[in-house]
Coordinates of C-alpha atoms in Angstrom, one line a residue:
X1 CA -12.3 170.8 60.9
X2 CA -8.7 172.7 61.4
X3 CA -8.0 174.4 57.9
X4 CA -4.7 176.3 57.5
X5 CA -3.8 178.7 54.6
X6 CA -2.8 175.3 52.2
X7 CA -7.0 174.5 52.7
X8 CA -6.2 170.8 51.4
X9 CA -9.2 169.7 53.4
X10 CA -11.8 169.9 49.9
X11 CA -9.8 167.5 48.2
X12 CA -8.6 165.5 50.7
X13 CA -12.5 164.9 52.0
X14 CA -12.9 164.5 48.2
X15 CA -10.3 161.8 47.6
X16 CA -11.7 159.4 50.8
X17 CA -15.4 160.2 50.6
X18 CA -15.9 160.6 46.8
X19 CA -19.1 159.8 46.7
X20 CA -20.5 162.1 50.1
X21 CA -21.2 165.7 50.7
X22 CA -19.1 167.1 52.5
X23 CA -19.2 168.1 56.6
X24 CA -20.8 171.6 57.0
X25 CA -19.3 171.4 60.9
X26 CA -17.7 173.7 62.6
X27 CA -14.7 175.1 60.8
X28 CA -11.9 176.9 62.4
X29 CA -8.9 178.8 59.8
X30 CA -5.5 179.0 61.0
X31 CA -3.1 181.5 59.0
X32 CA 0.0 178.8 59.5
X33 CA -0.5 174.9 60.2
X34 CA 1.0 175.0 63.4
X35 CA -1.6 177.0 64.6
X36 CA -3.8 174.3 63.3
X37 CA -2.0 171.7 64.8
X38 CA -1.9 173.1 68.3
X39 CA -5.6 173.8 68.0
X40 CA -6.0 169.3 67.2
X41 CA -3.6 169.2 70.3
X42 CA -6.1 171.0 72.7
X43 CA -8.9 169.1 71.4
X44 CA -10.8 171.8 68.9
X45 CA -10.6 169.4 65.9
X46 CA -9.2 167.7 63.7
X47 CA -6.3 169.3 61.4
X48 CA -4.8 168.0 58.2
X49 CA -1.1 168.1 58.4
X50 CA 2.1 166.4 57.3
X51 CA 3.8 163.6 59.5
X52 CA 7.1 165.8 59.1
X53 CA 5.1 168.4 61.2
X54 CA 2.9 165.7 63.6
X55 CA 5.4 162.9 63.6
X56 CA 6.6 163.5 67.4
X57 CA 3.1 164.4 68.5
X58 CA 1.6 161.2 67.3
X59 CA 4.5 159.0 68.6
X60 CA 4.4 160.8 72.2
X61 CA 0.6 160.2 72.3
X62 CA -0.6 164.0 71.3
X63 CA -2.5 163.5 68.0
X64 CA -4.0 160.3 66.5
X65 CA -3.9 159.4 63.2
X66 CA -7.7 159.7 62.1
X67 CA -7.7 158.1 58.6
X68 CA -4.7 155.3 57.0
X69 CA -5.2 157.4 53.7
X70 CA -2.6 160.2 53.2
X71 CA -3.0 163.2 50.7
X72 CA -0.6 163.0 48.1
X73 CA 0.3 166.5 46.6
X74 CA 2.2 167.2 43.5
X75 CA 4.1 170.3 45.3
X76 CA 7.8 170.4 45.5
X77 CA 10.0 171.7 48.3
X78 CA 13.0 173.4 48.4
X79 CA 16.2 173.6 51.0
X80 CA 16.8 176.8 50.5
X81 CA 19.9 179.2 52.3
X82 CA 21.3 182.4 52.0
X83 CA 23.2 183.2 49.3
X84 CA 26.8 182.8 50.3
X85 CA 30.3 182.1 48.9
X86 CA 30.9 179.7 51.2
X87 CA 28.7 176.8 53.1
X88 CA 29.4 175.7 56.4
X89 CA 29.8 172.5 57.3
X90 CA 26.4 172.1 59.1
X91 CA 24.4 172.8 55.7
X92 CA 26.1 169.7 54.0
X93 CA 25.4 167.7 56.8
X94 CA 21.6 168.5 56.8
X95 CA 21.8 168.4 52.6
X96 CA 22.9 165.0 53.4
X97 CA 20.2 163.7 56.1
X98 CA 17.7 165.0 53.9
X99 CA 18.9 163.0 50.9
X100 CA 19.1 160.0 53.0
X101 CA 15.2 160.8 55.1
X102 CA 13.7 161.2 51.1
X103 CA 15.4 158.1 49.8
X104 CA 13.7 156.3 52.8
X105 CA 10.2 157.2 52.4

């Protein structure tokens, strides 16, 4: 297994093999998840990642998606810019596809 600093394997492992030990394989830590995720793309294991981070990998053929069951997290994210007294134009227009990408999912 691919851990990166988040380490959601234990309860993810937890939450679709409640009732099994688990894997004692090899392990391999990554300090940032795309570190993790270029190790799954060379073929050194398996990583635990968001689709917002593997989403193009998977649909060009990369990465597989092992298991239907996703982890769902109660963490919140934030868009977040420097402070300014004026936006440009390009940070409403992200604001705005990100509005749009969360009221699809």
């Amino acid at each position: 297994m691919l851990h990166d600093a988040h380490d959601f394997w234990p309860r993810y492992l937890a939450a679709v093999f409640p009732r099994h030990a688990q894997p004692t394989a090899r392990n391999l830590r990554f300090n940032q998840t795309s570190l993790a995720i270029d190790a799954a793309i060379s073929g050194q294991g398996i990583a635990l990642a968001s689709l917002a981070f593997v989403g193009d990998d998977i649909a060009a053929g990369r990465l597989i998606q092992v298991f239907d069951q996703p982890l769902r997290l109660d963490k919140s994210f934030y868009l977040v810019w420097p402070r300014k007294l004026q936006q440009p134009e390009s940070l409403d227009v992200v604001q705005h596809w990100l509005r749009q990408q969360a009221g699809n999912s």
